[in-house]
Coordinates of C-alpha atoms in Angstrom, one line a residue:
M1 CA 61.4 -112.8 125.2
P2 CA 59.9 -113.9 121.6
L3 CA 59.8 -117.3 119.6
L4 CA 62.6 -116.8 117.5
R5 CA 62.8 -118.5 114.2
A6 CA 65.3 -118.2 111.3
F7 CA 65.7 -119.0 107.6
Y8 CA 69.5 -118.9 106.4
S9 CA 69.8 -119.9 102.6
Q10 CA 73.1 -119.6 100.1
V11 CA 71.8 -118.7 96.6
E12 CA 73.8 -119.0 93.5
L13 CA 73.0 -116.3 91.0
S14 CA 71.9 -117.5 87.4
W15 CA 72.9 -113.9 86.0
G16 CA 72.1 -111.1 88.6
F17 CA 69.0 -109.6 90.2
T18 CA 67.1 -106.3 89.6
V19 CA 66.2 -104.1 92.8
R20 CA 65.3 -100.7 91.6
Q21 CA 66.1 -97.6 94.1
K22 CA 62.4 -96.0 95.2
G23 CA 61.6 -92.3 94.4
T24 CA 63.8 -92.0 91.5
S25 CA 61.0 -91.6 88.8
A26 CA 62.1 -92.4 85.4
A27 CA 65.8 -92.6 85.9
Q28 CA 65.9 -96.3 88.2
P29 CA 69.8 -97.2 89.0
A30 CA 69.7 -100.7 90.7
L31 CA 70.9 -101.6 94.4
I32 CA 73.9 -103.7 94.8
L33 CA 72.6 -106.2 97.7
P34 CA 68.9 -107.2 98.2
P35 CA 67.7 -104.8 101.0
P36 CA 65.8 -106.1 103.7
T37 CA 62.1 -106.1 102.3
T38 CA 63.8 -108.4 99.4
V39 CA 64.8 -110.7 101.3
V40 CA 61.8 -111.2 103.4
G41 CA 60.0 -111.9 100.0
A42 CA 62.1 -114.2 98.6
F43 CA 61.7 -116.7 101.5
A44 CA 57.8 -115.5 102.3
Y45 CA 57.1 -116.6 99.0
P46 CA 57.6 -120.2 99.4
L47 CA 56.5 -119.8 102.9
L48 CA 53.1 -118.5 102.3
R49 CA 52.3 -120.8 99.1
L50 CA 52.9 -123.9 101.4
L51 CA 50.9 -122.1 104.1
D52 CA 47.7 -121.5 101.6
V53 CA 47.9 -117.9 102.9
D54 CA 45.6 -116.0 101.2
V55 CA 47.8 -113.3 99.1
S56 CA 44.9 -111.6 96.9
S57 CA 46.0 -108.2 95.9
S58 CA 44.6 -105.3 98.2
K59 CA 47.1 -102.5 98.1
K60 CA 47.0 -100.7 101.6
E61 CA 49.8 -98.0 103.0
F62 CA 52.4 -99.1 105.3
H63 CA 54.7 -97.1 107.7
E64 CA 53.5 -93.4 106.4
N65 CA 53.4 -93.9 103.0
E66 CA 57.3 -95.3 102.6
F67 CA 55.7 -98.5 101.3
R68 CA 52.7 -98.6 99.1
L69 CA 52.4 -102.8 99.8
I70 CA 50.7 -105.3 97.4
T71 CA 49.1 -107.3 99.6
P72 CA 48.4 -106.5 103.7
V73 CA 50.0 -110.1 104.3
L74 CA 53.5 -108.3 103.9
K75 CA 52.9 -106.1 106.3
H76 CA 52.6 -108.8 108.9
L77 CA 55.9 -110.3 107.9
L78 CA 57.6 -107.3 108.1
E79 CA 56.2 -106.2 111.3
S80 CA 56.8 -110.0 112.8
T81 CA 60.9 -109.5 111.4
K82 CA 63.8 -108.7 113.5
V83 CA 66.7 -109.3 110.6
A84 CA 66.3 -109.4 107.5
S85 CA 69.9 -109.2 106.3
A86 CA 72.3 -110.6 102.8
S87 CA 75.8 -110.8 102.3
L88 CA 78.1 -111.4 99.2
Y89 CA 79.5 -115.4 99.9
A90 CA 83.5 -116.3 99.5
G91 CA 83.3 -119.6 101.1
G92 CA 83.0 -121.5 97.8
E93 CA 85.2 -123.0 95.4
K94 CA 85.1 -119.8 93.3
S95 CA 84.7 -116.1 94.6
V96 CA 82.6 -113.8 92.3
G97 CA 81.9 -110.1 93.1
L98 CA 78.9 -108.3 91.7
A99 CA 78.6 -105.3 89.4
A100 CA 76.0 -102.8 89.4
H101 CA 75.2 -101.6 85.4
Q102 CA 73.3 -98.7 84.6
E103 CA 72.1 -97.9 81.1
I104 CA 71.9 -94.4 81.0
G105 CA 70.9 -93.4 77.3
K106 CA 68.3 -96.0 76.5
L107 CA 65.9 -94.6 75.0
V108 CA 61.8 -95.7 75.4
T109 CA 60.1 -95.6 72.4
A110 CA 56.6 -95.9 74.0
P111 CA 55.1 -92.7 75.1
Y112 CA 54.1 -91.6 78.1
R113 CA 50.4 -91.3 77.9
S114 CA 49.1 -90.3 81.3
G115 CA 48.5 -86.9 82.0
G116 CA 49.0 -83.8 80.1
S117 CA 52.5 -84.2 79.0
W118 CA 50.9 -86.9 76.0
E119 CA 48.5 -84.1 74.6
K120 CA 51.1 -81.3 75.2
A121 CA 53.8 -83.2 72.8
K122 CA 50.8 -83.8 69.9
K123 CA 50.5 -79.9 69.7
T124 CA 53.9 -79.1 69.3
K125 CA 54.9 -77.9 66.3
P126 CA 57.6 -80.2 64.4
F127 CA 60.8 -78.5 64.3
T128 CA 60.4 -75.7 66.3
D129 CA 62.1 -74.7 69.8
E130 CA 59.4 -75.9 71.4
F131 CA 59.1 -78.9 69.3
Y132 CA 62.8 -80.2 70.4
E133 CA 62.6 -78.5 74.1
S134 CA 59.7 -80.1 75.2
G135 CA 57.9 -82.1 72.7
V136 CA 60.2 -84.7 72.2
T137 CA 61.4 -85.2 75.4
Q138 CA 57.6 -85.6 76.6
A139 CA 56.8 -88.2 74.4
L140 CA 60.2 -90.1 74.0
A141 CA 61.5 -90.1 77.4
V142 CA 65.1 -90.9 78.3
Q143 CA 65.2 -93.7 81.2
A144 CA 67.9 -95.0 82.8
V145 CA 67.5 -99.2 84.0
G146 CA 69.9 -100.4 86.3
A147 CA 70.5 -104.1 87.1
T148 CA 73.4 -106.2 89.3
Y149 CA 75.2 -108.7 87.6
G150 CA 77.3 -111.1 89.1
P151 CA 76.6 -114.9 87.1
G152 CA 77.6 -117.5 89.6
A153 CA 77.7 -115.1 92.5
V154 CA 76.6 -116.7 95.7
L155 CA 74.7 -114.7 97.9
E156 CA 73.7 -115.3 101.7
L157 CA 70.1 -114.6 102.8
L158 CA 68.6 -114.4 106.4
W159 CA 65.3 -113.6 107.9
V160 CA 65.2 -113.8 112.1
F161 CA 61.6 -113.2 112.8
D162 CA 59.2 -113.6 115.8
A163 CA 57.3 -116.9 115.1
E164 CA 54.3 -116.1 117.8
K165 CA 53.3 -113.3 116.6
L166 CA 53.6 -114.2 112.8
A167 CA 51.5 -117.4 113.0
K168 CA 49.0 -115.1 115.1
S169 CA 48.7 -112.7 112.2
L170 CA 48.8 -115.1 109.5
D171 CA 45.9 -117.3 111.6
V172 CA 48.2 -120.8 111.5
K173 CA 49.6 -122.8 114.4
I174 CA 53.2 -122.7 115.2
D175 CA 53.5 -126.4 114.4
A176 CA 52.2 -125.7 110.9
L177 CA 54.6 -122.7 110.3
D178 CA 57.3 -124.6 111.1
K179 CA 56.4 -127.8 109.1
A180 CA 56.3 -125.5 106.0
A181 CA 58.8 -123.4 107.0
E182 CA 61.4 -126.6 106.6
K183 CA 60.6 -127.2 103.0
A184 CA 60.2 -123.6 102.4
V185 CA 63.7 -122.5 103.1
H186 CA 65.0 -124.8 99.7
G187 CA 62.4 -122.8 98.0
V188 CA 63.8 -119.7 97.3
V189 CA 63.5 -119.0 93.3
R190 CA 63.8 -115.5 92.6
V191 CA 65.6 -112.0 94.3
G192 CA 63.9 -108.8 93.1
S193 CA 62.8 -108.6 89.8
K194 CA 60.8 -112.1 88.4
E195 CA 64.0 -112.4 85.6
G196 CA 66.3 -112.7 89.1
L197 CA 66.3 -116.3 89.4
V198 CA 68.6 -118.3 91.7
A199 CA 69.3 -121.8 93.2
V200 CA 69.6 -122.6 96.2
L201 CA 72.6 -124.7 97.2
N202 CA 70.5 -127.0 99.9
D203 CA 73.7 -128.0 101.7
S204 CA 73.7 -124.9 103.2
A205 CA 69.9 -124.0 103.6
L206 CA 68.6 -123.9 107.3
Y207 CA 65.7 -123.4 109.3
E208 CA 66.4 -122.6 112.6
K209 CA 64.5 -123.0 115.9
N210 CA 66.9 -122.5 118.1
V211 CA 68.2 -118.9 117.3
V212 CA 70.2 -117.5 120.5
Q213 CA 69.8 -113.6 120.9
I214 CA 72.6 -111.8 122.1
N215 CA 72.3 -108.2 124.1
A216 CA 75.6 -106.8 123.9
G217 CA 79.0 -107.0 123.6
V218 CA 80.8 -107.6 120.1
V219 CA 79.9 -109.9 117.1
G220 CA 81.1 -110.8 114.0
T221 CA 78.8 -111.0 110.8
R222 CA 79.1 -111.1 106.9
F223 CA 75.4 -109.4 106.9
Y224 CA 75.0 -105.9 106.3
V225 CA 73.8 -104.1 109.5
E226 CA 72.5 -100.5 109.9
K227 CA 74.6 -98.2 111.0
K228 CA 72.9 -97.2 114.3
C229 CA 73.2 -100.9 115.6
V230 CA 77.3 -101.1 115.6
E231 CA 80.3 -99.5 115.4
P232 CA 82.8 -101.4 112.9
I233 CA 86.1 -102.8 114.8
E234 CA 87.9 -103.7 111.6
R235 CA 87.0 -100.4 109.5
H236 CA 89.2 -101.4 106.7
A237 CA 87.1 -104.6 106.0
V238 CA 83.5 -102.6 106.1
A239 CA 82.4 -100.5 103.4
E240 CA 78.6 -98.0 103.3
I241 CA 75.9 -98.6 101.4
T242 CA 72.6 -96.6 101.5
M243 CA 69.5 -98.8 101.0
W244 CA 65.7 -99.0 102.7
D245 CA 65.1 -100.4 106.3
L246 CA 62.0 -102.4 106.8
T247 CA 60.0 -99.6 107.4
G248 CA 60.5 -98.1 103.7
K249 CA 62.9 -95.4 105.4
T250 CA 66.2 -94.7 103.7
A251 CA 69.1 -95.6 105.9
L252 CA 72.7 -96.3 105.7
F253 CA 74.2 -99.7 106.2
Y254 CA 77.9 -101.1 107.4
L255 CA 78.6 -104.0 104.7
P256 CA 81.5 -106.4 105.6
A257 CA 82.7 -106.5 101.5
Y258 CA 85.1 -104.5 99.2
L259 CA 83.0 -102.0 97.8
G260 CA 84.3 -99.8 94.5
S261 CA 83.0 -96.8 92.6
N262 CA 79.9 -97.3 94.4
N263 CA 78.9 -100.2 92.0
V264 CA 81.2 -103.0 92.3
L265 CA 81.3 -105.3 94.9
T266 CA 83.8 -107.8 95.7
P267 CA 83.7 -110.4 98.9
L268 CA 85.9 -110.6 101.9
P269 CA 88.7 -113.3 101.7
K270 CA 87.0 -116.7 102.5
G271 CA 86.9 -117.5 106.1
Y272 CA 87.3 -113.9 107.5
T273 CA 85.0 -112.3 109.4
P274 CA 84.6 -108.7 110.8
N275 CA 84.0 -107.8 114.1
F276 CA 81.1 -105.2 115.8
I277 CA 80.7 -103.4 118.9
L278 CA 76.7 -103.5 119.5
L279 CA 74.8 -100.5 120.0
E280 CA 71.3 -100.2 122.2
P281 CA 69.0 -100.6 121.3
C282 CA 70.0 -103.7 118.7
K283 CA 70.4 -107.3 119.1
A284 CA 72.1 -109.7 117.6
Y285 CA 71.1 -112.9 116.5
K286 CA 72.8 -116.4 116.0
L287 CA 72.1 -119.2 114.3
S288 CA 73.6 -123.0 114.9
N289 CA 75.7 -122.8 111.9
N290 CA 77.6 -119.4 113.4
A291 CA 75.6 -117.2 110.7
V292 CA 74.8 -113.7 113.1
G293 CA 72.3 -111.2 111.9
V294 CA 71.8 -107.8 113.9
G295 CA 68.8 -105.9 113.8
V296 CA 66.9 -103.5 116.3

């Protein structure tokens, strides 16, 4: 059995966050919750800084071109991960939801100057049919820019990983990893884009060294779970969302929350955690604070 470790933090959003849908060209709607890769990145940023790991920029393909990683270190982080998930928390004094907004009519005045489109646009004769049909549209692109808003909303972030595998790939000792991680769990500063600033609720932050692995049965969790891993028992308390998984492939997830019109998310009532039946080959991972994540 692998040596498991876990990060858990509750973070309060300043205004919200932005994680754009990949593969949508100029139109970039936002995800309603941070995907698994973003959760790993939120914890990894302070961890790697404390370990003084070299994260020099070097683009490298990963998992059949599903991702273009900005540093090879991310490959080690993702391959060591058992679970990375998020939840919209409703256990505090206030219960704030999330709303994904998309401005579909924003004009980007800076023209695209790459390829042949810009040159072709310059050659079109003003006020002709060609000018309106292709020249203007190539020079002044209409871009949909999405963001998710929830000022004061609290997210739960969970990352469970194989500590031996990660320590070996980063060329550090387990003790050094643990020592840095105990500080790093308090150091999450953003989710998604650089503007997605968050504040860690320090009383909630936990670096877990005694993760319990559950191989079968019924588990309760507030975190989103890939559909292939579980069967929901209380179906009315579970929504379905599409994100990418740890390999960059699009996957369907069960989300314990209320989802309205695919862009408004509200948390379940305080203290309520829906139950799921574990499906092979997935496993559940339980922390000492009773947070449970499910992954392969």
